[in-house]
GROMACS .gro file of C-alpha atoms in nm:
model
  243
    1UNK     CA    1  11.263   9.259  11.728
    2UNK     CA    2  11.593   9.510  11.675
    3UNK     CA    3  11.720   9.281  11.957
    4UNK     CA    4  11.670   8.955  11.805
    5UNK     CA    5  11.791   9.024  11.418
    6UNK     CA    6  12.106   9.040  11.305
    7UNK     CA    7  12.272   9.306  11.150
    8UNK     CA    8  12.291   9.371  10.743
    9UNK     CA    9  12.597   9.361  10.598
   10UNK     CA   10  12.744   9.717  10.424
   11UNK     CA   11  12.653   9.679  10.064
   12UNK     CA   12  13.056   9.718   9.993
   13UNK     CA   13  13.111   9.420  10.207
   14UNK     CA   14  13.277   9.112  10.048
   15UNK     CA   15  13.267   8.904  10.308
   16UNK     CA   16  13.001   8.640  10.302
   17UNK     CA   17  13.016   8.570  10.663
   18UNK     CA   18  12.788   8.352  10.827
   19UNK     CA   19  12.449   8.504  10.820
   20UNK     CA   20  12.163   8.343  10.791
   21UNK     CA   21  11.961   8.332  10.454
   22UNK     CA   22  11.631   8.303  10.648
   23UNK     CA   23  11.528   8.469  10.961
   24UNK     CA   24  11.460   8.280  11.260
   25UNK     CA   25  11.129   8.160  11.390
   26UNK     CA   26  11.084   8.376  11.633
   27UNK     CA   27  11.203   8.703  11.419
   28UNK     CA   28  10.977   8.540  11.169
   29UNK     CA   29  10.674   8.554  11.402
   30UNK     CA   30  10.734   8.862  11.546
   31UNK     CA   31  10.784   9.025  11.134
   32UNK     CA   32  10.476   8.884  11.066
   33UNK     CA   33  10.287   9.003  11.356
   34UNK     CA   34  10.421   9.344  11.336
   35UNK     CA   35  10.308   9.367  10.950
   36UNK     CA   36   9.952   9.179  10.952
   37UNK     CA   37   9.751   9.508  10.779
   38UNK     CA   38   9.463   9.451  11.037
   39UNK     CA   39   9.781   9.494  11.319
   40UNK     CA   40   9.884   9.816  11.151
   41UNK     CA   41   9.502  10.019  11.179
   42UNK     CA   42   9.568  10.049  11.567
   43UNK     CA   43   9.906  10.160  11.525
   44UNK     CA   44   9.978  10.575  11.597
   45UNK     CA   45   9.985  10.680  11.244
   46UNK     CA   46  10.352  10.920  11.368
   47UNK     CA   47  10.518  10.543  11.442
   48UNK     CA   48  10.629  10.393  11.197
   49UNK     CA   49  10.810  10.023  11.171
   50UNK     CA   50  11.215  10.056  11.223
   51UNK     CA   51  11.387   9.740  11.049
   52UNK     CA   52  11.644   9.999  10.950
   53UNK     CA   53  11.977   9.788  10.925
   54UNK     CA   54  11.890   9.461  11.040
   55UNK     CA   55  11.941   9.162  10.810
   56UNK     CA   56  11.587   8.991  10.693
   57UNK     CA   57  11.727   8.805  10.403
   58UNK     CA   58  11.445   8.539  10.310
   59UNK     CA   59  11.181   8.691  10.515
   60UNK     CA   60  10.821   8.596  10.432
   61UNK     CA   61  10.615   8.920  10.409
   62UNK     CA   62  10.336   8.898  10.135
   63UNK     CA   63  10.108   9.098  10.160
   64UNK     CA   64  10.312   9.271  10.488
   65UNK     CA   65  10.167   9.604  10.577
   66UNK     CA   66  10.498   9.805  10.560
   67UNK     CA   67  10.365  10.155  10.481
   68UNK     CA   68  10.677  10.443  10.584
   69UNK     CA   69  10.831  10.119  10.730
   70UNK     CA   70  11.200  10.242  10.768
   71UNK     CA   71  11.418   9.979  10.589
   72UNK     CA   72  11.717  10.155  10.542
   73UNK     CA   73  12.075   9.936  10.468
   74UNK     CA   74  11.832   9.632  10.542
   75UNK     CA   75  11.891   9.337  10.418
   76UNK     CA   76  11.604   9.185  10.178
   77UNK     CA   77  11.762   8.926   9.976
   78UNK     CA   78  11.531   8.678   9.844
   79UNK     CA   79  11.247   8.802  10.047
   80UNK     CA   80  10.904   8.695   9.950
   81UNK     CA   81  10.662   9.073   9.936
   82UNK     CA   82  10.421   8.947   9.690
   83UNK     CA   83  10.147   9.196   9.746
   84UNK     CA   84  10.325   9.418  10.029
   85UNK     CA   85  10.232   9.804  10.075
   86UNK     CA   86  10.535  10.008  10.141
   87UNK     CA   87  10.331  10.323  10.044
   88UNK     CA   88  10.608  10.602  10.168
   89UNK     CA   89  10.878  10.298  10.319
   90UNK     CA   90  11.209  10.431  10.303
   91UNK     CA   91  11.471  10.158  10.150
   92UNK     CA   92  11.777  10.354  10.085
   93UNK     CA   93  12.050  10.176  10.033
   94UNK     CA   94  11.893   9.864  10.109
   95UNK     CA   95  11.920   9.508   9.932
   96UNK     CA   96  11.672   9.360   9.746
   97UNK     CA   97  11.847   9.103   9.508
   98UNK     CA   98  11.623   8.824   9.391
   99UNK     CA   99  11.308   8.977   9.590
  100UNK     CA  100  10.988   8.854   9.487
  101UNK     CA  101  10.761   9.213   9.441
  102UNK     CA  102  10.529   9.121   9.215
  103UNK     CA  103  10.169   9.366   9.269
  104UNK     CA  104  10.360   9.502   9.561
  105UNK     CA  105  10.228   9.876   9.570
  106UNK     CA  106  10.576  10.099   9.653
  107UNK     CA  107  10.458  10.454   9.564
  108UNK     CA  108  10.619  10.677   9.684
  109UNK     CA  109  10.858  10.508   9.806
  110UNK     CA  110  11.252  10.591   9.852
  111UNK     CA  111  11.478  10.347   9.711
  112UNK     CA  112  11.795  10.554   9.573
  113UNK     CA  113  12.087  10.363   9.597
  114UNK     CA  114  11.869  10.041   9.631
  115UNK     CA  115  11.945   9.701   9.522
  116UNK     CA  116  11.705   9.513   9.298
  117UNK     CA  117  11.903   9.271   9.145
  118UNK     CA  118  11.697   9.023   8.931
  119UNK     CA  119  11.414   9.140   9.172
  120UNK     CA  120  11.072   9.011   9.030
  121UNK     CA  121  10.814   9.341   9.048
  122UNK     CA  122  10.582   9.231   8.785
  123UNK     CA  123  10.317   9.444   8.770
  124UNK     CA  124  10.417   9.646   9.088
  125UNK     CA  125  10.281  10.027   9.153
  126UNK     CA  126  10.585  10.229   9.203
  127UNK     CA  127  10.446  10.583   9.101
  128UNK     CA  128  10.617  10.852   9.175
  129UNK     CA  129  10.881  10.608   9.367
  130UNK     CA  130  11.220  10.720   9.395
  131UNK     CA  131  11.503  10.502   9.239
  132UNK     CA  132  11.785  10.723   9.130
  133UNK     CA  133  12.081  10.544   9.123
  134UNK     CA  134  11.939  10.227   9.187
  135UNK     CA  135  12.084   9.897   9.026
  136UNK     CA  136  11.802   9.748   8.889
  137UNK     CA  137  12.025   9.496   8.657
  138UNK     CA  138  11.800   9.158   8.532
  139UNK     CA  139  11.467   9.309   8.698
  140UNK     CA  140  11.143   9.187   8.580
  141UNK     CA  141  10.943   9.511   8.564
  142UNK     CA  142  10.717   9.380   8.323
  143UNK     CA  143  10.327   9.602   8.370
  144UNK     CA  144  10.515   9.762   8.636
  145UNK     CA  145  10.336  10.112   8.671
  146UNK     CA  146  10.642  10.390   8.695
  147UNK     CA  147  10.419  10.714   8.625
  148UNK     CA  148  10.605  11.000   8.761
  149UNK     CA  149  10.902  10.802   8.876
  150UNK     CA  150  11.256  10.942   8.908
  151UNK     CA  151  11.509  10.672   8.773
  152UNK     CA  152  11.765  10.919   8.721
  153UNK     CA  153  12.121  10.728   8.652
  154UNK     CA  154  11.932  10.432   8.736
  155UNK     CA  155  12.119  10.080   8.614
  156UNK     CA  156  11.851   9.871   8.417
  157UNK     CA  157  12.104   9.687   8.234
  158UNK     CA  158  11.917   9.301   8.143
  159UNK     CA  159  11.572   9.441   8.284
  160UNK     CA  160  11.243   9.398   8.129
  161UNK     CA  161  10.988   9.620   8.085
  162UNK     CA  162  10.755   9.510   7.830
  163UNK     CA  163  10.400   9.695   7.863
  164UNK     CA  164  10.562   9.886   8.174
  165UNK     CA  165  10.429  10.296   8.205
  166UNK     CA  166  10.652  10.477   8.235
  167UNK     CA  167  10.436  10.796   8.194
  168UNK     CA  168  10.640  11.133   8.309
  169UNK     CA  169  10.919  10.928   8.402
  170UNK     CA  170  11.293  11.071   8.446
  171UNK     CA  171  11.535  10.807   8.282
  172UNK     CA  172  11.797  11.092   8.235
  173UNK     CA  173  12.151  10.907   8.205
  174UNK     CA  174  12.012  10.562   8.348
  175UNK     CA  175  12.187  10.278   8.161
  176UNK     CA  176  11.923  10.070   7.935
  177UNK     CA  177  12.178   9.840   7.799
  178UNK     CA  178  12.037   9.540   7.716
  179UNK     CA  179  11.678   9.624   7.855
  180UNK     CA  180  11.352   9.548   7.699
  181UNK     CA  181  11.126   9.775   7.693
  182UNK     CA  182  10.860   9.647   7.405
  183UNK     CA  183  10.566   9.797   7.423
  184UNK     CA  184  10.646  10.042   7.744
  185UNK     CA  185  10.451  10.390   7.747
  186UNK     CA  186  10.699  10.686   7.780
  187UNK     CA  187  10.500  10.953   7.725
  188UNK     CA  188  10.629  11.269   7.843
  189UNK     CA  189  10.934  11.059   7.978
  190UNK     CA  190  11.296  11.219   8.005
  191UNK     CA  191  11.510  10.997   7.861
  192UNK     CA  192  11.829  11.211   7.795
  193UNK     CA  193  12.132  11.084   7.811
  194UNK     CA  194  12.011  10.703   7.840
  195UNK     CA  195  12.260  10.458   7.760
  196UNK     CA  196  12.187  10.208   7.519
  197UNK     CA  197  12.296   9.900   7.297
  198UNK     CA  198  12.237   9.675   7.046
  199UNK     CA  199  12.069   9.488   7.264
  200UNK     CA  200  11.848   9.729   7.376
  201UNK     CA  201  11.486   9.732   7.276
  202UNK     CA  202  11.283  10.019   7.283
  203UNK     CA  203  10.903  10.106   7.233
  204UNK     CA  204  10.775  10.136   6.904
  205UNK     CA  205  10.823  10.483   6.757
  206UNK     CA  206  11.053  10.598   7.104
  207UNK     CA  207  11.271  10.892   6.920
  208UNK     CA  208  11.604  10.959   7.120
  209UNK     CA  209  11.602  11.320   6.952
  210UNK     CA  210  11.303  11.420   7.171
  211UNK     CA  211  11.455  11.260   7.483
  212UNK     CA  212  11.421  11.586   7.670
  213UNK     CA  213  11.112  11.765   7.704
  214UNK     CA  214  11.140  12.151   7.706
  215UNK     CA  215  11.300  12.301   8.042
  216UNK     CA  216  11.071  12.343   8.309
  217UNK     CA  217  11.075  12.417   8.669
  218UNK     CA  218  11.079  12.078   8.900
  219UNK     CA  219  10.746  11.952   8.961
  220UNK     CA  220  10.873  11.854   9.306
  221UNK     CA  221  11.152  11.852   9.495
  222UNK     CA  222  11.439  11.576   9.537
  223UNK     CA  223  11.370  11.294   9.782
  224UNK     CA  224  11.079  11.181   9.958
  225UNK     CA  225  10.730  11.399   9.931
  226UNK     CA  226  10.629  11.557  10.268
  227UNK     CA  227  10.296  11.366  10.226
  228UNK     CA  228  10.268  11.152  10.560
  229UNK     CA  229  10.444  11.143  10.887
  230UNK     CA  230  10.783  11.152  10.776
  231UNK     CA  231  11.023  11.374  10.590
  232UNK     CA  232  11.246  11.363  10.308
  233UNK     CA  233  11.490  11.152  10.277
  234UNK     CA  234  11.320  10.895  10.554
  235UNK     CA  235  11.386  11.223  10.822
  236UNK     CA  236  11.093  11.172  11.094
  237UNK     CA  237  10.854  11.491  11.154
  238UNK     CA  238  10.841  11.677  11.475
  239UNK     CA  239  10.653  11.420  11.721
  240UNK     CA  240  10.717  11.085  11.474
  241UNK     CA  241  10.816  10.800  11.676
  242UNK     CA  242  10.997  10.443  11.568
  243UNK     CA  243  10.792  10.124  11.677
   0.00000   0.00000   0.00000
């Protein structure tokens, strides 16, 4: 599989080169093969999938079984994951412009420095998912569930989140402008330092004076929780193995 893929381009990369905007049959067979959920019950729970780097751009995954997959600087542009499990995956870094997500369940998961670009996750489950510094510009979040999620400096600019929960939520510093956010719950949210604009719609009754809760210690650390096989920040445990 490694073998057969290309290689993602660096995010900072202007050059379009000549990659291919979806992957070939037989990386196609082998992705879906690898992420068929009844495929994944007989895999050692300490391997996990490694498509860290490789360029999937248009890959057909819904409903994929990528739970702690490792998807690092991989390239996911335009990929279909309607209904895909990355419980745990790590994505850091990686590219996600113009995914399709929608019910995709991604708690937990580690996207900082991700790129969702006018990604569609309607409705997705990304509790307690970590997207600090993501660019989530034009997203479609709408009944996205964010309960517990750290979106700290995150860039929402053009997203929607109308009806999204945003329960417990950190949105300290991330940039709002021109997001919608009609009818959102952020209860107990953070939302100091949010940028906003004219633009900007916010929930009913949302008061920017009591943006910051009262100081308290953190209620977990930064990155990844050690739940599951593999450490922060996508690090394996003692005895975790790639597929």
């Amino acid at each position: 599989m490694r073998h057969r893929a290309p290689k993602a381009r660096a995010q900072n990369d202007p050059d379009p080169g000549d990659l291919p905007s979806a992957p070939a049959a037989d990386v196609q067979a082998a992705l879906t093969a690898l992420t068929r959920a009844e495929s994944r019950t007989h895999v050692d729970p300490r391997q996990r999938l490694n498509l860290r780097g490789l360029h999937l751009a248009g890959a057909e995954l819904k409903d994929a079984d990528l739970t702690y997959a490792d998807l690092r600087m991989a390239d996911l542009t335009r990929a279909h994951m309607s209904g895909a499990t990355l419980t745990g995956a790590t994505l850091i870094r990686t590219t996600l412009t113009r995914a399709t997500l929608p019910e995709a369940t991604l708690t937990e998961a580690d996207l900082v420095y991700a790129t969702l670009t006018g990604a569609n996750l309607l409705r997705a489950n990304l509790t307690q998912a970590y997207l600090g510094q993501a660019t989530l510009t034009g997203a479609r979040l709408d009944g996205a569930t964010l309960m517990d999620a750290d979106l700290e400096k995150a860039t929402l600019t053009k997203a929607t989140l109308r009806r999204a929960t945003l329960t417990e939520a950190d949105l300290s510093g991330a940039d709002l402008s021109g997001a919608i956010l009609t009818g959102a719950d952020l209860s107990r949210a953070v939302t100091a330092d949010v940028v906003t604009d004219k633009r900007t719609k916010m929930p009913e009754g949302w008061d920017p004076s009591a943006a910051a809760p009262p100081a308290s210690p953190p209620k977990r650390a930064s990155g990844p929780p050690p739940g599951g096989p593999w450490g922060r920040i996508g690090r394996p445990r003692r005895g975790a193995r790639d597929l």
